[in-house]
Structure formats: structure tokens, C-alpha cells
XYZ file of C-alpha atoms in Angstrom:
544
model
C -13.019 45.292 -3.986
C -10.761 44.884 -7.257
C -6.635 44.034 -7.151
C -6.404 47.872 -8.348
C -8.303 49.353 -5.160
C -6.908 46.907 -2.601
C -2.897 48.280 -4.062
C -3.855 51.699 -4.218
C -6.108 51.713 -0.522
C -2.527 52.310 1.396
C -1.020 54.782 -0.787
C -4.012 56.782 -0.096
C -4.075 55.783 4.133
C -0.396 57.031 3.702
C -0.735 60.169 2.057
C -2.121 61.771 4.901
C 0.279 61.381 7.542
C 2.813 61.941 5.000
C 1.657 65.161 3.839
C 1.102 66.381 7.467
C 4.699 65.289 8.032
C 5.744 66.997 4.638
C 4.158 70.617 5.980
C 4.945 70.735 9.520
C 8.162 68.713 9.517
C 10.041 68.367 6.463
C 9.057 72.139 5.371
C 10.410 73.294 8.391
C 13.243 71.773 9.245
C 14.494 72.283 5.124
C 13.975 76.291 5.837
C 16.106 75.733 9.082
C 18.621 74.095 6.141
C 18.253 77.151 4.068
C 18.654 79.477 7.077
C 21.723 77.835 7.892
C 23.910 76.598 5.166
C 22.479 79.262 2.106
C 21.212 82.165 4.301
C 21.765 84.694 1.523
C 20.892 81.884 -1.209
C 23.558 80.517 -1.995
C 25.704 77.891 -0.060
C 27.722 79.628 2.486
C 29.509 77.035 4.875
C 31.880 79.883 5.653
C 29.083 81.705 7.883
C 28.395 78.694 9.509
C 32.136 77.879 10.416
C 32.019 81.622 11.465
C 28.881 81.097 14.136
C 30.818 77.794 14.985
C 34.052 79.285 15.993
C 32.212 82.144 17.910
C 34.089 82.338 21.313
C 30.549 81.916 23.375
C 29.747 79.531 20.811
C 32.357 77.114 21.352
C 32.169 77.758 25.279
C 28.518 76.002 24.625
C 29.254 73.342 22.882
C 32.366 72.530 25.074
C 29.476 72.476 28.162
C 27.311 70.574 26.039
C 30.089 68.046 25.672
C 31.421 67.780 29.213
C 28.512 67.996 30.907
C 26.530 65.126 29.258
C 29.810 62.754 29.019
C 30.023 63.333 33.174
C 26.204 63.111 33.398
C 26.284 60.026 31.572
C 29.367 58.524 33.459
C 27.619 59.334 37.069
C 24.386 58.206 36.112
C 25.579 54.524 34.433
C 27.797 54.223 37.884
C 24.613 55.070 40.171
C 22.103 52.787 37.305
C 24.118 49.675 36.800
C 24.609 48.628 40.485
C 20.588 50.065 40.961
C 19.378 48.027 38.242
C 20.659 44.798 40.079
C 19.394 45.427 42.999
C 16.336 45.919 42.082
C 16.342 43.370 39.833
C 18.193 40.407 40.967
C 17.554 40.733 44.665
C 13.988 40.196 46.459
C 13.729 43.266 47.878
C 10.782 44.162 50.445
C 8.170 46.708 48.357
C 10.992 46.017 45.098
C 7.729 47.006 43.005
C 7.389 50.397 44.690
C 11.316 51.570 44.753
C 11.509 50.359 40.763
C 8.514 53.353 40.384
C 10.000 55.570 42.497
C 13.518 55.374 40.183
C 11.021 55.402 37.222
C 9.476 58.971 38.498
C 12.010 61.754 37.597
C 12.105 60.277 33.763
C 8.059 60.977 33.398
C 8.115 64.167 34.869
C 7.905 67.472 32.445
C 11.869 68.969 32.451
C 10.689 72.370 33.977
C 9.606 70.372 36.978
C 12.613 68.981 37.195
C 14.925 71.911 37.052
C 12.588 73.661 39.816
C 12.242 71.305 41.848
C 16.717 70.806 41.872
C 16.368 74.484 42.332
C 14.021 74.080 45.158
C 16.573 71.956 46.971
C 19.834 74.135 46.110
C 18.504 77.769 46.077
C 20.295 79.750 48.940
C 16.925 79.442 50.995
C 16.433 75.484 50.042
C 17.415 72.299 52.481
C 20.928 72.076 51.223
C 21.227 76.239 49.954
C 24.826 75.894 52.631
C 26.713 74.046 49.691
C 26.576 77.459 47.073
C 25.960 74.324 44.223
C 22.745 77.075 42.951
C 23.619 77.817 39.170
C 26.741 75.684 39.227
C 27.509 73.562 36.331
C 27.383 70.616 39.819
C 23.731 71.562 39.673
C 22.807 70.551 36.595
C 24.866 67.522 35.984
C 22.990 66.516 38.857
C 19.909 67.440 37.806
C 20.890 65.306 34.663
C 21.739 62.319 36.217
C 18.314 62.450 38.202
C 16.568 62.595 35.016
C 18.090 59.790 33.238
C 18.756 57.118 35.920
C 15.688 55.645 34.710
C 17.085 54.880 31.440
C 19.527 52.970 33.098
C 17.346 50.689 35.049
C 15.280 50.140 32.909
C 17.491 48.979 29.967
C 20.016 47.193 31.596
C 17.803 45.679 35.322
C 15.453 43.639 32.451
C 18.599 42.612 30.700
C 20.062 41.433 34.211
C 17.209 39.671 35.207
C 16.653 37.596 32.315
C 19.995 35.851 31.750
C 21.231 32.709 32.541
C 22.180 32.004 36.176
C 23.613 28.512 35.114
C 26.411 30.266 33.325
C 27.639 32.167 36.401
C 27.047 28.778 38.207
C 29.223 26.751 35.437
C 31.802 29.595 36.061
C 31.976 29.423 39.830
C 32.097 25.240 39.913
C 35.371 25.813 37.629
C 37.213 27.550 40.606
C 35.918 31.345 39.323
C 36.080 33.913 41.972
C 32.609 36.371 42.243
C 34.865 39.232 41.098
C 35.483 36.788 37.964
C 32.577 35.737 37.253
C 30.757 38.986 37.455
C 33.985 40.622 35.369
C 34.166 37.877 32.322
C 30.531 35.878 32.234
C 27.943 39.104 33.880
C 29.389 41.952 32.624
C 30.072 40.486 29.072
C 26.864 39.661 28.581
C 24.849 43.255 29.561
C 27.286 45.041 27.538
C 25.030 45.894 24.829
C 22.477 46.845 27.315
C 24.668 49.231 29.231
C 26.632 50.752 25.784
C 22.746 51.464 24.512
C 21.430 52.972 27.840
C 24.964 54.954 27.816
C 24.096 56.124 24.776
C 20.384 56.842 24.963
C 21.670 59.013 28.321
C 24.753 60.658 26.417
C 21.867 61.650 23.594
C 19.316 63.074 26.320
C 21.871 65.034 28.074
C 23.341 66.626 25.206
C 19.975 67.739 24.070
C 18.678 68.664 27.259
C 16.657 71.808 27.115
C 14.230 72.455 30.221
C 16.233 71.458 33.202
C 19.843 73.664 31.253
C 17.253 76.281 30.829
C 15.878 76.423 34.286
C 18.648 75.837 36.168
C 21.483 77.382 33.992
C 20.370 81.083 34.644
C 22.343 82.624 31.357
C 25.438 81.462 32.955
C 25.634 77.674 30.941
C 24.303 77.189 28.119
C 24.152 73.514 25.913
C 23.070 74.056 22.044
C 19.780 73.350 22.969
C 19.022 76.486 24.633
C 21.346 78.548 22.972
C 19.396 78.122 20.013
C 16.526 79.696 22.389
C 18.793 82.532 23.384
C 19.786 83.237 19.773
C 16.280 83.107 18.838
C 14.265 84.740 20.945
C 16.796 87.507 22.677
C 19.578 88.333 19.686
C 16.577 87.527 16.885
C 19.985 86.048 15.207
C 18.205 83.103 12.894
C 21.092 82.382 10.860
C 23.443 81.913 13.774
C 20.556 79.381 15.789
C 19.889 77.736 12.756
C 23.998 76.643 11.774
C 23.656 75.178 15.598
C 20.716 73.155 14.562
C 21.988 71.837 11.684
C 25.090 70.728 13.788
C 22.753 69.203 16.629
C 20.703 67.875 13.961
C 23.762 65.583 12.175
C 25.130 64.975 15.524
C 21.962 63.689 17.115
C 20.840 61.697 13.988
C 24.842 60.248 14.144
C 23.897 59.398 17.769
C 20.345 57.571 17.047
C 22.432 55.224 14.044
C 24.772 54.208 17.035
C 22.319 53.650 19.452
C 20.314 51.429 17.146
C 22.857 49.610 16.101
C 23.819 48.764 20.313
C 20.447 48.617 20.738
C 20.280 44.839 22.659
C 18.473 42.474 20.707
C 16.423 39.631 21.817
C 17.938 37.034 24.341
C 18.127 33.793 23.426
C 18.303 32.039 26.695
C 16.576 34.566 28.409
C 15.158 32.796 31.556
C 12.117 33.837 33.712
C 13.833 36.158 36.450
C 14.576 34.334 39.922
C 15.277 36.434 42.645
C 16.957 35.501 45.753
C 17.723 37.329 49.050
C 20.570 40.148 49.881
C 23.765 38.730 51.029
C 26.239 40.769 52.915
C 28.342 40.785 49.944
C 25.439 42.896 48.301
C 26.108 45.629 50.635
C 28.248 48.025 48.504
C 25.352 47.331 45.480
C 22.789 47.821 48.252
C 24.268 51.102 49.903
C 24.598 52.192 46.591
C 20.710 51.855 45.960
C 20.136 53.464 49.021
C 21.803 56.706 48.004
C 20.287 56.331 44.658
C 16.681 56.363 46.774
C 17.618 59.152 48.674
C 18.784 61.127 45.516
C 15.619 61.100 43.920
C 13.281 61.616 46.475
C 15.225 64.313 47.682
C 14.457 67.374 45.288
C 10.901 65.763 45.224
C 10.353 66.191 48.397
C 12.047 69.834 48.830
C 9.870 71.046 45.905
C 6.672 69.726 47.354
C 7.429 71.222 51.321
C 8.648 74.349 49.894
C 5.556 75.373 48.162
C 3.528 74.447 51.467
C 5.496 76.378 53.846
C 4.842 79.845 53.847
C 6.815 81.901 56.452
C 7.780 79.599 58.760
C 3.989 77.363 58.732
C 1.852 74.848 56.693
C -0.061 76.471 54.342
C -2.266 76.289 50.812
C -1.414 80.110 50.424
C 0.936 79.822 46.972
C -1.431 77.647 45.882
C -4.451 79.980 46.179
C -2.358 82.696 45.313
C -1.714 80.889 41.809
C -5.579 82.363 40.620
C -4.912 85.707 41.729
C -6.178 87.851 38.075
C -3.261 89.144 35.885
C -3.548 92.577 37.169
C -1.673 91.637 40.181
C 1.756 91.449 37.857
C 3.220 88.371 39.424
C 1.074 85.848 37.203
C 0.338 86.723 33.448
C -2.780 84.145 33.703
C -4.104 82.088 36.658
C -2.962 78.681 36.952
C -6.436 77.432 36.136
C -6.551 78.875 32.782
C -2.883 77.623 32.050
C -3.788 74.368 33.459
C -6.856 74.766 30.647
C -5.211 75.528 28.065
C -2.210 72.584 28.231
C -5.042 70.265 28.995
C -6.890 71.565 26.164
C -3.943 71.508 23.964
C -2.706 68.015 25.350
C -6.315 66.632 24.251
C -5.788 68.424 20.058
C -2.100 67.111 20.363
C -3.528 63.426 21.699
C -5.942 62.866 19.237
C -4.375 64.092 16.132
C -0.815 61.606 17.460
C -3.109 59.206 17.307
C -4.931 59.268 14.525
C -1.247 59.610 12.742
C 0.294 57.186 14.845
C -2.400 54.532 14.293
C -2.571 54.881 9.948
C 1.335 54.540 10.096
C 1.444 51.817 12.719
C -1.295 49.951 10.446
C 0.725 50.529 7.729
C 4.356 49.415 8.956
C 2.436 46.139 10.423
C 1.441 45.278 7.058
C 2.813 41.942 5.549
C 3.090 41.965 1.599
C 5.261 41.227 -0.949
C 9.411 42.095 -0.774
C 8.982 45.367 -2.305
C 5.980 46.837 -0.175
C 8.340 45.858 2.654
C 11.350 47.759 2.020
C 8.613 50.400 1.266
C 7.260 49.670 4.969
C 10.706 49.569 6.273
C 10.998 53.502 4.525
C 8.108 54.477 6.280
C 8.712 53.649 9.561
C 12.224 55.212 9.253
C 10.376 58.591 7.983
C 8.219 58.689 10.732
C 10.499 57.889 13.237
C 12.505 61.314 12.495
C 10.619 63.660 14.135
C 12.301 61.713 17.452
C 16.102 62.352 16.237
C 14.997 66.176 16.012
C 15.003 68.111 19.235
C 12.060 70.243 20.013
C 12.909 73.100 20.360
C 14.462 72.175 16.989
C 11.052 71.717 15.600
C 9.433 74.742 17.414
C 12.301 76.926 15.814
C 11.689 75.398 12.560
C 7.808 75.756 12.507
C 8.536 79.602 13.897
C 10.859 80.515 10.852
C 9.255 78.356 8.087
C 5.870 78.656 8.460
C 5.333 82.806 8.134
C 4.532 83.704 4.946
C 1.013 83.173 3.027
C -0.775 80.736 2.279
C 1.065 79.029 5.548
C 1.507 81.919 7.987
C 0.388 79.835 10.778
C 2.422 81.723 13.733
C -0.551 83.510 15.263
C -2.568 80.029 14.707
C -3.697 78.120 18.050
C -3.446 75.001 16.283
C 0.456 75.025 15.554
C 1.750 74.063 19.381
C -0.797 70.533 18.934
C 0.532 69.878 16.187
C 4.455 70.798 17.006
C 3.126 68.309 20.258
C 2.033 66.138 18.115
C 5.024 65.864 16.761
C 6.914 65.219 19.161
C 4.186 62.214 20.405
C 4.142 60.998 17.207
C 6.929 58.256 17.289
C 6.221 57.163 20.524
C 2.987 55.882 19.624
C 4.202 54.145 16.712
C 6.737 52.275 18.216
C 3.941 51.314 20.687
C 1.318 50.235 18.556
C 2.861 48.813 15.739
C 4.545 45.739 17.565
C 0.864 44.970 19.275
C -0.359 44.834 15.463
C 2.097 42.631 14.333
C 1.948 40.366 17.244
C -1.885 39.575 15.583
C -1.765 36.516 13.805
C -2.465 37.265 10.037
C -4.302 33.991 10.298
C -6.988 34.915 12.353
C -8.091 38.303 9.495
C -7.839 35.984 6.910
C -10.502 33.384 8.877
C -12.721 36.223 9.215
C -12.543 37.614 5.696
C -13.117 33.752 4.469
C -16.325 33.796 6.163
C -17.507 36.869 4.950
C -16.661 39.864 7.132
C -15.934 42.998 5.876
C -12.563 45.063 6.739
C -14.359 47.334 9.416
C -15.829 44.060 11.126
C -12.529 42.056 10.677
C -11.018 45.326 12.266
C -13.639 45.285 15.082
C -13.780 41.764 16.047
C -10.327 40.794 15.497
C -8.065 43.568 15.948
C -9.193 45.661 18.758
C -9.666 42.891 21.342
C -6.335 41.841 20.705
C -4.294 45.557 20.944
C -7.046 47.912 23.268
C -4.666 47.726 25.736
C -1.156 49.020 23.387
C -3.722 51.896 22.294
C -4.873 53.602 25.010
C -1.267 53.583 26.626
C 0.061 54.858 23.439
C -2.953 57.368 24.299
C -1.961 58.100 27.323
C 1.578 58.517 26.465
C 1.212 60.873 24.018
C -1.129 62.675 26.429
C 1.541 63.199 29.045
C 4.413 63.903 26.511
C 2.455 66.788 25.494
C 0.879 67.974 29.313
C 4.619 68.219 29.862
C 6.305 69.660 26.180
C 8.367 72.826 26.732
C 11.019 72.817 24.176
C 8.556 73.338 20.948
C 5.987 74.998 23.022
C 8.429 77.623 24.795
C 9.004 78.381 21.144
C 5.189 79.021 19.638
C 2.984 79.466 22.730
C 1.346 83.081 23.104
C 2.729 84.611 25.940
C -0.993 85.648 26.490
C -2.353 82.138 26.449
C 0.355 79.804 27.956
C 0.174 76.448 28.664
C 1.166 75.135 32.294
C 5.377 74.368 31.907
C 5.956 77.526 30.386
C 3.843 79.333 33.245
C 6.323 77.447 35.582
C 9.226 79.003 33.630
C 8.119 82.441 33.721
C 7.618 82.150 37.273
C 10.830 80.434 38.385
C 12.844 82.908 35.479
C 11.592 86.515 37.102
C 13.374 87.454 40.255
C 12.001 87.551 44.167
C 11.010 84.961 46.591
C 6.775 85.397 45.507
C 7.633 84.557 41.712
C 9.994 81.850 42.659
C 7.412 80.006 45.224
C 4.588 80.422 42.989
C 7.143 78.685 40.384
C 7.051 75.500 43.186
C 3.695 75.394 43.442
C 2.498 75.605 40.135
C 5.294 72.810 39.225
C 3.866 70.903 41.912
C 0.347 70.944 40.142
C 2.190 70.095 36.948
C 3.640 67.120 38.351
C 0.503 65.609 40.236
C -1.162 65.610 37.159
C 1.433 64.113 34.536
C 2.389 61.472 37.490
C -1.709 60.817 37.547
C -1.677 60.273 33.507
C 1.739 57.796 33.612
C 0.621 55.965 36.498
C -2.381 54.779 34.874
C -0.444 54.449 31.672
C 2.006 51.969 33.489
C -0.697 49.989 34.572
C -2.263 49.044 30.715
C 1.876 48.896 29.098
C 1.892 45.125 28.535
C 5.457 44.193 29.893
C 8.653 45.103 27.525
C 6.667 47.258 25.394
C 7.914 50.934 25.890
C 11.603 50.100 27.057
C 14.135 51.871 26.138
């Protein structure tokens, strides 16, 4: 192969993702720029100060404000003082307890919101406190989403540093309080600011649990650009709110990264000792934590098996009775199909993406094809600062008019899933490939193998294990999508989370407990896809 054909084999390797990326991304999301800064073709930032200042308007984006800066507040109290304990302390089953404050975070957001709704609704466990609908609700809700994020940014962080300089500060005369306040806390600042920040930019775009759980009543931008959409048909108006959440939430991802932790030094191997009865606040703390989560679990999964008063499969069966019966528009199975279906297109098209770029961005080379690398990953990493339903609305709007009038196409919600799964398996297999020393291809090619083989022998052996979770991941990001999908699913042909929502959204008791039991099914399965990816995620790849 000449100097010429080895330059110009990754411009070609790149074009594809890029045009893919150009069409269903960039195209879209530059209409949604049309739509709302230059509706009537020319620049008109006076229409969208207009939807801005709209009384309900402003109500929303005051909730959207509030209620992630409290969520985020409540769940870094609750995380922090987790995170230790199940970090720093040998804890009996500690393996276990760190899964079961993993769980909410993997689950789709519809689940989430029904199964809160399970546990608050007038007939649920705790219906007595009137917190159904409440703005109480869904902070909660919130916080039980995101305490993972927590844990699992700073408890790593916390386990790996230094116990000699807590031990230095103590045989100076240093008080717990003072060590913990000038040598702990110090030192998993940039852990907790991130995780803050990561949960701050979740809440704020939070669109299934708001959605579920909100009723009409509270709305964040996110599904107010649903509302506008799909009951005022007011496009201009939704799209000036997703050019605001669009700067805000890119704003948000610069800050992150740049709080982002970076490596530790002196991390040290994690030692963990036994509880002390000065650990009981942290420890009663984790216990409530516990309870919290497995709470609205647990309501969600009893409600849909008791059936007046007794154990019973019944809303289960009753979840394949044939759309003539009006309370299902499909049977479950055939929803169940079709996400599965559409999960497998989204999957393997992710990947296929995913792997080209990551092979791409792990690419050594001269000073300028980095910076060029460096561009690339940046442009493929956007698709993760855009919501989804951000990208559903965009696709909806942009991509209606020949030759791309793609609405009534079944391939549009894998590929908005796609989307969406895109960055995450980047960022997963990327750092495998670069981990691969260079040294080892270059052996190979010296003694004669060809590209394919040096891929086969070399490269595969070394990151199998990166690919298939970045397989599964993107598998269970799209089993569980709802923001794009709610968006450009048929409502004859809907996949399994928006089933759940047009159960749980229609009123009476039947719709509502066929909403718990089909959320239930959801669930099992996505926890059945993570679990196994948890087992192949080498350790630190995937945090937060």
C-alpha cells in the first residue's frame, strides 16, 4: 500500500460516520436553529425573547431551575456520606448494596417515574402523605435516579487516596472533624463539584420521570418542548426552548469537563477497615439511602402482583389481551418485539459508528492528524450534550420534505437510538484501543501480517471485553430510550417505554396497573442486559 493510500484510508473510514452524523444530527438540529432564531427567514431574536418571557414559559424554566438545584443538593447530601460507606468501610455483602445504589441509574426513566408513582399514588404504600403530583414527588424521584452518580464518582475517589495524609494530620494534634474538613474533603472536591454537576445537568434535562410523574401540572424544558410539540403543534415556540437548553447544556458539559477529576497521583490500592461507632451518623445515613431505593422498587413490583386484595399473574396476562379490548393499543409481546427489534438496528449500527470513530481517535500520528483526532472526538461526542427529545424533535421537523422525508420510515427511531448510544460507546472503546501498545502492530506488520490479521491477532484479544460492554450498553440505552422515541415512534407500532407511558398517562385503576406491570417487564429485562454488562466493564472504564 503506497504513502498516498495509507493518508487517504482514514479520511475515507471517517466519512461515513461523519456523513451519518451530518444527516441525522447536524441537519436536524440546524433546522431546529432555523425554526428558532429565523422562523420567518430572517433572524428574529425578538420572537424568541417573546416565547421566553411567556408567563407559563418562565413558570417552566423557574421549575427546571429549582427543582434540579434541590435535587442536586439532596442527592450530593444522601451520595457523599453513601459513597464512604461503601467505600471506606468493610461492610458485610458491600458488593451487593454498591449494585443495589447502582440500580435506579440503569433503569429506563418511565420505570422510574411509575414505579415513584406506584409508591405515592393515593392507593400506593405511602398514598396517606398526598406527595402524588407534587413537585416533593419528583425531586424525589430525581434524587433516586442520580444517587448513583454520586457514588460512583466520588466512593472511587475516596477509596483511592492517601490514608497517610489523614494519619500525618491526626499525629499533629488534628481533631477527626479537622482532618476530614481540611485534608478529606479538600482532596474529593473535584470529584464531588463534577458529580454535582453531572447531577445538576441530568436533572435539568430530565424528561421521562417530569413527564410521568408531573401530570401537566410541572413542567421542566424538557417536556415542555413535548407539550409544545405534540399538543399546541407550536414549532417555533419548542424550538427557541431548545436552542436555550441546547447553549445551556453545552455551557454545562464545558464546566463539567473542566471539574472533571483527573488522575490521582498517589492513588493507593483501597484498604478498608471496620465501622466504628463514630461511623454511625455516615452509617444511618446509608441505611436510609438503602431503604430509599428499594422502596419504590419494591412497591412497583407488589403492586402489579396484587390484584384485589391476592397474589396474582392477572395484569400480567392481561398485558396480551388484542387491541380491540381498548385498554392496550398492542400487546406487550409485540411492544416488547418491536423495542427489542429496534434495540438490536440501534446496537449494531452504534457500533459499527462507535468502533470507525473509536479506531480513529486512538490513532497516533503526526501533530496535525492529532488536533484533527482531538476535532473528531469532540464532534462525535455532541450528540451527548443534546437532549433527546432534542434530537427526536429535530429529526421530526427537519427531516420531512423529499428526498429525506423519513417520518413515516421505521428506520429513523434506530438511528435517533443510535444516536443517543453513540458516545457512550466511544468513550468506551477508544481508551481500550489506546491502552494497546503501538509496539506490538508494528511487530506484527514487520513480520509480514496484513492489517486484517494484525487487527485479528493483536487487537481483539486485547479489547473483546471493552466491545461487547460497549455492546451491551448501547443495547440497554436504547431497550430503555423514551425521549427521542416518544417523539418518532408510530403510535401503531410502539416500542415497550412508550407502551408504559400510555398506560400510566390514561386514567382508571386497569390502565394504571397494567402501566406497573408492563414497567416491571421493562425493568427485568434492561436490569438482565446491565448486569451482564457490569460483569465484562474492566474496572474505571464507564465512570462518570
Amino acid at each position: 500500500m503506497d504513502r498516498h493510500h495509507v493518508r487517504l484510508t482514514p479520511v475515507l473510514l471517517a466519512a461515513l460516520p461523519l456523513a451519518v452524523l451530518g444527516v441525522f444530527f447536524v441537519l436536524p438540529v440546524g433546522e431546529m436553529l432555523r425554526l428558532g432564531l429565523a422562523p420567518h427567514g430572517r433572524l428574529d431574536l425578538g420572537g424568541v425573547v417573546g416565547t421566553l418571557t411567556r408567563p407559563r414559559v418562565v413558570r417552566v424554566l423557574w421549575f427546571t431551575v429549582w427543582a434540579a438545584a434541590a435535587a442536586t443538593v439532596v442527592t450530593v447530601a444522601l451520595g457523599v456520606p453513601t459513597a464512604y460507606a461503601l467505600h471506606r468501610l468493610r461492610l458485610p455483602g458491600s458488593a451487593l448494596l454498591r449494585g443495589v445504589v447502582t440500580a435506579p441509574f440503569v433503569l429506563p426513566t418511565v420505570v422510574v417515574g411509575v414505579a415513584f408513582r406506584g409508591l405515592l399514588a393515593p392507593s400506593g404504600p405511602l398514598g396517606g402523605l398526598g406527595l402524588d403530583g407534587t413537585p416533593v414527588a419528583i425531586i424525589a424521584a430525581l434524587v433516586f435516579f442520580n444517587l448513583s452518580v454520586v457514588v460512583r464518582t466520588v466512593g472511587p475517589s475516596w477509596a483511592g487516596l492517601d490514608p497517610r495524609r489523614g494519619e500525618a494530620a491526626a499525629a499533629l494534634g488534628a481533631t477527626p472533624w479537622q482532618v476530614l474538613r481540611t485534608v478529606t474533603l479538600p482532596a474529593l472536591r473535584p470529584a464531588a463539584v463534577s458529580s454535582a454537576m453531572v447531577v445538576f445537568l441530568f436533572c435539568a434535562t430530565a424528561f421521562g420521570v417530569v413527564l410521568t410523574m408531573g401530570g401537566g401540572r410541572y413542567s421542566t424544558v424538557e417536556t415542555e418542548i413535548y407539550y409544545l410539540t405534540t399538543q399546541l403543534l407550536d414549532l417555533p415556540a419548542a424550538a427557541a426552548l431548545s436552542v436555550l437548553q441546547l447553549a445551556v447544556v453545552v455551557g454545562l458539559l464545558a464546566l463539567t469537563g473542566r471539574a472533571r477529576p483527573g488522575e490521582q497521583s498517589d492513588r493507593t490500592a483501597p484498604v478498608l477497615r471496620r465501622p466504628r461507632r463514630s461511623d454511625a451518623p455516615v452509617l444511618a445515613v446509608t441505611a436510609v439511602v438503602l431503604a430509599f431505593v428499594v422502596a419504590p422498587l419494591a412497591a412497583v413490583l407488589v403492586r402489579s402482583l396484587r390484584v384485589d386484595g391476592a397474589w396474582s399473574t392477572a395484569r400480567f396476562a392481561a398485558l396480551e389481551r388484542p387491541p380491540e379490548d381498548g385498554t392496550l393499543r398492542v400487546p406487550l409481546s409485540q411492544a416488547l418485539e418491536t423495542s427489542l427489534r429496534v434495540a438490536v438496528d440501534a446496537t449494531l449500527l452504534a457500533m459499527v459508528l462507535g468502533l470507525v470513530v473509536a479506531g480513529l481517535t486512538a490513532r497516533g500520528g503526526s501533530r496535525r492528524w492529532r488536533r484533527l483526532r482531538s476535532a473528531l472526538d469532540g464532534v462525535f461526542m455532541l450528540p451527548l450534550g443534546v437532549s433527546a427529545v432534542t434530537v427526536g424533535f429535530g429529526l421530526l421537523v427537519a427531516l420531512d420534505t423529499p428526498p429525506l422525508d423519513l417520518r413515516g420510515s421505521p428506520w429513523l427511531v434506530p438511528v435517533a437510538q443510535a444516536l443517543v448510544a453513540l458516545p457512550l460507546v466511544v468513550r468506551l472503546v477508544a481508551p481500550a484501543l489506546r491502552s494497546v501498545d503501538p509496539r506490538l502492530r508494528e511487530a506484527a506488520a514487520s513480520l509480514g501480517a496484513r492489517p486484517s490479521r494484525v487487527l485479528g491477532t493483536v487487537d481483539l484479544p486485547l479489547v473483546w471485553r471493552p466491545v461487547l460492554s460497549a455492546t451491551g450498553f448501547a443495547f440497554a440505552v436504547s431497550l430503555g430510550e423514551f425521549g427521542a422515541t416518544s417523539f418518532l415512534a408510530r403510535p401503531d407500532d410502539p416500542t415497550l417505554p412508550v407502551l408504559v407511558y400510555q398506560l400510566v398517562s390514561r386514567p382508571g385503576a386497569e390502565s394504571f396497573g397494567a402501566g406497573l406491570a408492563a414497567a416491571v417487564v421493562l425493568g427485568l429485562v434492561t436490569s438482565v442486559v446491565v448486569v451482564a454488562v457490569e460483569r465484562l466493564r474492566p474496572p474505571g472504564v464507564g465512570a462518570f
